[in-house]
Amino acid sequence: MSVSSINPATEEIIETFEPHSQVDVDAALAKADERYAHWRLTSFDERAKLMEKAAEVIESRVDDWAPAMSREMGKPLAQAEGELKKCAWVCRHYAEHAEAYLEDEKIKTDASQSFVRHLPIGPVLAVMPWNFPYWQVFRFAAPALMAGNVGLLKHASNVWRCALNIEDVFREAGFPDGCFQTLLIGSDGVENVLRDRRVRAATLTGSGPAGASVASISGDEIKPTVLELGGTDAFIVMPSANIESAVETAIDARVQNNGQSCIAAKRFFAHEDIYDEFRDRFVEGMKALKIGDPLADDTKIGPLAMKSLRDDLAEQVDKSVAAGAKPLLETPSLPDKGWWYAPQILEEAPESAPAAHEEMFGPVASLWKVSSLSQAIDRANDSPFGLGSSICTTEKTEIETAIRDLDAGSTFVNAKVASDPRLPFGGVKSSGYGRELASDGIRAFINRKTVSIA
Ligand code: NDP
């Protein structure tokens, strides 16, 4: 059955694709296996030249691909442009640093020489989401290819134009055929690929159920996985914070990518001494955000990427309000066509409300008043997720306490959580396991071979 990309701002079909058949998928797996046998023997220099070229190809396409990305999944245009430039950055980062990240680790023993050598493992499957349709793929692909592995992409079914463009980047950059291939398959085609003996590992960014499925099949096949799943990141504001800048950061952290980001701050805890000021400014700032055509220069909030996401979010908000959460913003009139959801702040959602414990994938913030940092941290940690966390304060002891006690994969101080090729990225608890980016990312799918020479 053909698969269509639908513009979430207009509900119009943009393009229709024919999925790959089982024969196509088998051919791709054979090609990946064959290519890996040669690619693993290439030097870091050869790989780096091609990866630099990939960065150039991406940069040369920003003007075409950014609007196409906005049309396919609703991201405001400036953010789409920023995403593509960040993809070029991650390619250059690994072109420059891969060799150092993977250099031998010498270890002194009784042998004349002993060390760990980092060797590639083979074809790796990446199951990727639509929310950062280029970035999520390149942050896997750049380290994987620089390490000597080859990549297979199963992208989300609503962004297949992005998926095909990514394959083109590597082709145009001159990577040999089979280094990186896009498989146009649905989620029901993933198990078959994961169980194929030629596929050696998998990485998934997406929802918990998708992650659990990929991890359990991979576990059954004894294949390593990295999972980057959802989050309900806490954002704590203490009395010493610069409130104006905390509000600005809070809004940016919550509504980036129309609120559809795993590392978006979703639960806000403000100290009682500054609560009223923070809340009032937060409300004003969220109210002022321009909702509209993602291609317009001044748009801050576009539509949600799919109807199901909009409907799920609306249900979570309705249930939270019914449970006692207080909505602080009125809903403006929105276009009839398209999957819009206006920014909202829910105050004091009770424990039973979805806003207190579920991931809200859209521009909806939950806000609570707290009387101390320890109360804020206890509430922040009372979540199945543990991806990122932020605290706004200038008190050294509060910063140290937050770093020590927030149960999350990262803590950002006076800043929103953001991924950076130089820093490891990942979560704890139901947010997943393993780390992407930096040296951790390139070592995720590596054989750390022990060598001992008598
Ligand atoms: P999914 O997790 O369903 O989709 C992400 C990717 O996983 C897609 O490529 C999808 O393929 C694939 N997938 C889905 N189910 C399976 C499965 N059982 N086995 C293998 N692959 C699978 O996310 P949704 O798009 O449905 O979004 C739902 C929720 O997930 C969001 O509301 C949000 O909470 C969370 N999410 C988190 C993301 C993050 O960045 N951490 C990103 C996206 C979503 P296909 O598209 O073909 O179904």
XYZ file of C-alpha atoms and ligand atoms in Angstrom:
502
model
C 0.000 0.000 0.000
C 1.410 3.410 -0.923
C 2.362 5.873 1.833
C 1.687 9.615 1.659
C 3.332 12.615 3.227
C 0.608 15.016 4.346
C 1.139 18.715 5.044
C -0.008 19.100 8.671
C -0.836 22.787 8.119
C -3.267 22.123 5.260
C -4.005 18.353 5.358
C -3.037 18.199 1.660
C -1.119 15.237 0.278
C 2.364 16.419 -0.700
C 3.797 13.251 -2.197
C 3.074 9.527 -2.315
C 5.671 6.767 -2.080
C 5.715 3.070 -2.877
C 7.141 1.098 0.053
C 10.008 -1.281 -0.546
C 9.080 -4.911 -1.107
C 10.635 -7.812 0.765
C 12.830 -8.393 -2.301
C 14.028 -4.762 -2.156
C 14.799 -5.065 1.555
C 16.731 -8.313 1.040
C 18.743 -6.665 -1.724
C 19.539 -3.707 0.557
C 20.683 -6.023 3.345
C 22.915 -7.944 0.943
C 24.378 -4.683 -0.351
C 25.003 -3.425 3.199
C 26.761 -6.655 4.117
C 28.888 -6.608 0.996
C 29.799 -2.952 1.384
C 30.704 -3.376 5.044
C 33.356 -5.959 4.132
C 35.196 -3.193 2.224
C 34.184 -0.091 4.143
C 35.546 -1.411 7.438
C 39.011 -1.476 5.832
C 39.005 2.185 4.748
C 41.158 4.698 6.636
C 39.856 7.481 8.860
C 41.250 9.936 6.309
C 39.201 8.462 3.473
C 36.048 8.429 5.584
C 36.660 11.978 6.860
C 36.995 13.395 3.326
C 33.625 11.913 2.389
C 32.008 13.073 5.632
C 33.270 16.626 5.043
C 31.710 16.423 1.598
C 28.425 15.242 3.160
C 28.443 18.405 5.303
C 28.882 20.502 2.139
C 26.058 18.683 0.364
C 23.702 19.366 3.296
C 24.644 23.057 3.371
C 24.096 23.383 -0.370
C 20.530 22.040 0.027
C 19.292 24.081 2.991
C 17.217 26.430 0.802
C 15.325 23.496 -0.786
C 15.144 21.012 2.031
C 14.244 23.313 4.941
C 10.891 24.386 3.407
C 10.238 20.792 2.306
C 10.848 19.632 5.891
C 8.480 22.315 7.221
C 5.819 21.214 4.750
C 6.240 17.541 5.615
C 6.134 17.830 9.419
C 5.170 21.408 10.349
C 8.382 22.764 11.919
C 8.823 26.574 11.604
C 11.174 27.325 8.706
C 13.981 28.964 10.721
C 14.132 25.860 12.936
C 14.268 23.597 9.875
C 17.203 25.626 8.532
C 18.924 25.439 11.915
C 18.410 21.672 12.010
C 20.069 21.141 8.637
C 23.057 23.304 9.592
C 23.443 21.303 12.792
C 23.548 18.114 10.677
C 26.484 19.572 8.743
C 28.133 20.342 12.091
C 27.805 16.767 13.358
C 29.285 15.440 10.091
C 32.288 17.778 10.439
C 32.627 16.992 14.141
C 33.043 13.278 13.509
C 35.158 13.832 10.394
C 37.570 15.709 12.641
C 37.408 13.695 15.861
C 36.537 10.086 14.984
C 40.118 8.880 14.838
C 40.979 10.348 18.247
C 37.745 9.036 19.789
C 38.631 5.552 18.590
C 42.354 5.458 19.175
C 43.837 2.425 20.924
C 43.682 2.384 24.710
C 47.004 1.131 26.054
C 46.814 -0.870 29.286
C 49.856 -2.005 31.258
C 49.876 -5.744 32.037
C 52.455 -8.562 32.208
C 52.322 -8.916 28.405
C 54.781 -7.046 26.198
C 51.854 -5.071 24.776
C 48.215 -4.934 25.710
C 45.554 -2.549 24.514
C 41.949 -2.133 23.430
C 41.335 -1.539 19.733
C 38.010 -0.142 18.547
C 36.707 -2.028 15.543
C 33.427 -1.600 13.647
C 30.731 -4.270 13.994
C 28.752 -4.170 10.735
C 25.407 -2.942 9.413
C 23.374 -1.028 12.026
C 19.633 -0.385 11.742
C 18.361 3.056 12.792
C 14.635 3.389 13.509
C 14.005 7.121 13.569
C 11.190 9.587 14.308
C 9.709 12.504 12.423
C 10.276 15.302 14.964
C 13.869 16.145 13.968
C 13.774 14.185 10.712
C 17.340 15.048 9.649
C 19.136 15.636 12.947
C 18.109 12.375 14.634
C 19.419 10.454 11.602
C 22.696 12.329 11.157
C 23.602 12.097 14.817
C 23.488 8.312 14.316
C 24.894 8.164 10.789
C 27.951 10.438 11.131
C 29.595 8.472 13.973
C 28.434 5.096 12.619
C 30.002 5.612 9.183
C 33.152 7.224 10.590
C 33.598 4.161 12.831
C 33.514 1.885 9.763
C 29.978 0.589 10.183
C 27.301 0.932 7.501
C 23.812 2.330 8.114
C 20.260 1.260 7.310
C 17.504 3.772 7.980
C 13.885 2.942 8.740
C 12.403 6.420 9.022
C 8.973 7.425 10.344
C 6.265 6.842 7.751
C 5.224 10.539 7.565
C 8.663 11.880 6.504
C 9.787 9.715 3.616
C 10.888 12.703 1.511
C 13.368 13.586 4.275
C 14.407 9.910 4.420
C 15.199 9.807 0.691
C 17.020 13.147 0.799
C 19.280 11.805 3.556
C 20.212 8.803 1.414
C 21.018 11.294 -1.368
C 23.421 13.209 0.884
C 25.682 10.196 1.219
C 25.370 9.241 -2.446
C 26.228 12.756 -3.627
C 29.078 13.059 -1.168
C 30.640 10.030 -2.861
C 30.188 7.356 -0.196
C 30.311 3.948 -1.898
C 26.965 2.339 -2.685
C 25.595 0.512 0.356
C 27.241 2.649 3.055
C 23.917 4.259 3.894
C 20.535 3.038 2.657
C 16.981 4.125 3.360
C 14.442 1.331 3.683
C 10.932 2.534 2.892
C 9.165 0.176 5.287
C 6.542 0.531 8.005
C 7.027 -0.442 11.633
C 5.677 -3.926 10.823
C 8.738 -4.490 8.627
C 11.257 -3.810 11.405
C 11.271 -7.238 13.076
C 12.290 -8.983 9.887
C 15.277 -6.660 9.465
C 16.288 -6.896 13.122
C 16.275 -10.698 12.983
C 18.421 -10.807 9.852
C 21.861 -12.136 10.786
C 23.571 -9.434 8.688
C 22.168 -6.660 10.883
C 24.386 -6.419 13.948
C 22.783 -3.727 16.120
C 19.951 -1.207 16.285
C 19.247 2.282 17.549
C 15.779 3.756 18.013
C 14.557 7.223 18.833
C 10.843 7.408 19.502
C 8.139 6.282 21.886
C 8.434 3.779 24.742
C 6.366 1.037 23.084
C 8.433 1.246 19.864
C 11.635 1.137 21.924
C 10.445 -1.815 23.987
C 9.570 -3.750 20.835
C 12.926 -3.130 19.134
C 14.831 -3.862 22.358
C 13.005 -7.118 23.041
C 13.480 -8.458 19.512
C 17.137 -7.390 19.600
C 17.500 -9.015 23.021
C 16.086 -12.228 21.609
C 18.709 -12.026 18.853
C 21.508 -10.933 21.274
C 22.108 -7.671 19.441
C 23.035 -4.411 21.175
C 20.679 -1.452 21.111
C 20.674 2.227 21.984
C 17.280 3.664 22.908
C 16.451 7.349 23.023
C 12.840 7.567 24.134
C 10.559 10.185 25.611
C 10.934 12.621 28.456
C 8.993 14.852 30.820
C 11.958 17.084 31.614
C 11.775 19.229 34.723
C 12.654 22.943 34.679
C 13.255 24.402 38.151
C 13.327 28.153 38.872
C 14.840 29.302 42.183
C 14.691 32.789 43.769
C 18.238 33.796 42.770
C 17.489 33.279 39.055
C 17.248 36.129 36.596
C 13.489 35.777 36.063
C 13.355 37.515 32.700
C 15.945 35.200 31.243
C 14.444 32.141 33.014
C 11.075 32.872 31.388
C 12.640 33.344 27.968
C 14.528 30.055 28.328
C 11.439 28.278 29.691
C 9.317 29.303 26.702
C 11.984 28.375 24.190
C 12.564 25.051 25.979
C 8.849 24.216 25.961
C 7.770 25.268 22.467
C 10.812 24.403 20.340
C 9.711 22.282 17.394
C 6.050 23.072 18.214
C 6.600 21.400 21.573
C 7.411 18.038 19.980
C 10.846 17.381 21.380
C 11.940 14.658 23.760
C 14.191 17.154 25.577
C 11.619 19.929 25.729
C 11.064 21.113 29.296
C 7.560 19.900 30.139
C 7.158 20.196 33.924
C 8.018 23.560 35.494
C 8.620 24.032 39.238
C 8.966 27.623 40.453
C 9.896 28.597 44.006
C 7.132 30.327 45.984
C 9.238 33.496 46.462
C 9.231 34.236 42.728
C 6.272 32.087 41.661
C 3.775 34.832 40.810
C 6.265 36.855 38.793
C 7.497 33.792 36.914
C 3.957 32.543 36.201
C 2.649 35.910 34.990
C 5.591 36.473 32.648
C 5.431 32.871 31.433
C 1.737 33.328 30.574
C 2.407 36.624 28.775
C 5.255 35.097 26.772
C 3.314 32.008 25.727
C 0.303 34.162 24.759
C 2.491 36.311 22.493
C 3.768 33.401 20.371
C 2.632 33.715 16.767
C 0.795 30.593 15.577
C 0.565 30.033 11.837
C 2.061 28.960 8.530
C 5.385 27.229 9.335
C 6.888 28.820 6.217
C 6.191 32.397 7.385
C 9.175 34.235 8.891
C 7.444 35.338 12.095
C 5.788 31.993 12.953
C 6.814 30.537 16.284
C 4.246 27.717 16.494
C 3.223 25.557 13.533
C 0.839 22.602 13.495
C 1.543 19.285 15.204
C 2.983 16.736 12.800
C 0.065 14.294 12.697
C -3.636 14.262 13.537
C -3.125 11.471 16.076
C -0.579 13.609 17.968
C -2.950 16.593 18.090
C -5.868 14.421 19.229
C -3.770 12.664 21.894
C -2.522 15.979 23.265
C -6.045 17.453 23.341
C -7.221 14.398 25.285
C -4.353 14.669 27.786
C -5.142 18.355 28.388
C -8.891 17.740 28.725
C -8.322 14.908 31.204
C -5.854 17.038 33.186
C -8.329 19.930 33.404
C -11.105 17.525 34.422
C -8.782 16.213 37.158
C -8.295 19.748 38.541
C -5.436 21.396 36.592
C -6.094 25.091 35.869
C -5.536 26.234 32.245
C -3.939 29.698 32.293
C -4.360 30.615 28.603
C -7.481 31.038 26.525
C -7.576 29.121 23.260
C -7.355 31.485 20.253
C -9.283 30.729 17.066
C -7.325 28.323 14.872
C -7.619 27.419 11.158
C -10.233 24.750 10.324
C -7.780 22.727 8.282
C -4.572 21.424 9.843
C -3.574 19.859 13.143
C -3.151 22.930 15.318
C -2.808 23.132 19.059
C -2.356 26.504 20.758
C 0.167 26.980 23.597
C -1.199 26.282 27.048
C 0.009 26.307 30.666
C -1.669 23.984 33.157
C -1.283 25.096 36.765
C -1.158 22.692 39.714
C -2.159 19.514 37.868
C -2.928 16.879 40.523
C -1.003 13.603 40.705
C -3.805 11.754 38.870
C -3.660 14.089 35.820
C -1.823 13.046 32.619
C 0.043 16.392 32.818
C 1.721 15.200 36.026
C 3.275 11.999 34.693
C 2.776 11.503 30.925
C 4.832 12.999 28.124
C 2.859 15.882 26.544
C 4.137 16.142 22.950
C 3.048 19.664 22.047
C 3.217 23.265 23.331
C 1.654 22.566 26.737
C 3.545 23.345 29.961
C 2.659 22.121 33.443
C 3.510 24.484 36.300
C 3.698 23.945 40.055
C 4.669 26.107 43.030
C 7.313 24.620 45.334
C 8.636 25.769 48.694
C 12.194 24.396 48.468
C 14.740 22.911 46.100
C 14.405 19.499 47.710
C 10.648 19.557 47.083
C 11.273 20.561 43.449
C 13.780 17.736 42.991
C 11.491 15.159 44.629
C 8.674 16.206 42.301
C 11.003 16.270 39.292
C 12.188 12.733 40.040
C 8.640 11.470 40.538
C 8.385 10.494 36.879
C 8.933 7.319 34.890
C 11.246 9.340 32.615
C 14.734 10.737 33.151
C 16.026 12.391 29.987
C 17.137 15.985 30.692
C 16.635 18.583 33.428
C 17.215 22.317 33.904
C 17.647 24.573 36.894
C 17.777 28.380 36.969
C 19.755 29.622 39.959
C 22.994 31.392 40.785
C 23.486 29.596 44.138
C 26.486 27.247 43.986
C 25.092 24.801 46.553
C 21.795 24.566 44.649
C 23.660 23.856 41.420
C 25.673 21.073 43.082
C 22.547 19.596 44.685
C 20.701 19.602 41.367
C 23.597 17.915 39.567
C 23.797 15.257 42.291
C 20.097 14.601 42.850
C 18.169 15.145 39.617
C 17.650 11.629 38.244
C 18.197 12.429 34.560
C 20.741 11.950 31.785
C 21.678 15.644 31.840
C 21.343 18.788 33.955
C 21.595 22.183 32.269
C 22.073 25.212 34.515
C 20.498 28.531 33.478
C 19.941 27.028 30.023
C 17.573 24.749 28.188
C 18.588 21.155 27.517
C 20.091 20.922 24.041
C 22.042 18.319 22.120
C 25.572 19.175 20.985
C 27.895 16.913 18.961
C 30.614 17.466 21.621
C 28.476 16.277 24.557
C 27.056 12.835 25.254
C 23.267 12.646 24.996
C 20.810 10.137 26.479
C 18.615 9.279 29.403
C 17.891 7.026 32.344
C 14.750 5.122 33.431
C 12.042 4.977 30.725
C 13.894 7.592 28.667
C 16.165 4.849 27.397
C 19.753 3.745 27.668
C 23.055 4.205 25.917
C 24.460 7.526 24.796
C 24.649 9.266 21.446
C 27.099 11.979 20.297
C 30.647 12.794 21.490
C 32.976 9.833 22.058
C 30.140 7.783 23.623
C 28.146 8.010 20.386
C 30.888 6.636 18.164
C 31.655 3.886 20.675
C 28.027 2.748 20.877
C 28.383 0.226 18.074
C 31.988 -0.880 18.337
C 33.849 -4.069 19.141
C 36.225 -3.031 21.925
C 38.695 -5.734 21.062
C 41.179 -6.707 23.759
C 44.629 -7.369 22.355
C 47.421 -8.965 24.375
C 50.813 -9.736 22.825
C 53.044 -11.995 24.932
P 6.789 6.124 17.360
O 7.691 5.702 18.426
O 5.614 5.284 17.059
O 7.630 6.319 15.997
C 9.030 6.490 15.948
C 9.644 5.498 14.970
O 9.470 4.165 15.462
C 8.993 5.513 13.594
O 9.971 5.232 12.618
C 7.986 4.382 13.685
O 7.634 3.866 12.421
C 8.771 3.364 14.477
N 7.973 2.385 15.205
C 6.780 2.558 15.806
N 6.385 1.424 16.405
C 7.332 0.499 16.176
C 7.498 -0.869 16.517
N 6.600 -1.518 17.243
N 8.600 -1.512 16.095
C 9.527 -0.859 15.366
N 9.436 0.432 15.007
C 8.350 1.112 15.403
O 6.310 7.585 17.688
P 4.987 8.339 17.180
O 5.372 9.031 15.958
O 3.788 7.475 17.083
O 4.775 9.345 18.394
C 4.113 8.879 19.566
C 4.769 9.410 20.811
O 6.119 8.969 20.867
C 4.879 10.918 20.880
O 3.706 11.487 21.317
C 6.030 11.075 21.823
O 5.562 10.935 23.149
C 6.941 9.918 21.498
N 8.030 10.294 20.579
C 9.227 10.607 21.107
C 10.250 11.000 20.280
C 11.564 11.367 20.831
O 12.255 12.209 20.254
N 11.997 10.722 21.896
C 10.086 11.134 18.840
C 8.775 10.741 18.367
C 7.819 10.351 19.236
P 6.248 4.297 11.703
O 6.294 5.773 11.535
O 6.297 3.570 10.430
O 5.148 3.856 12.617
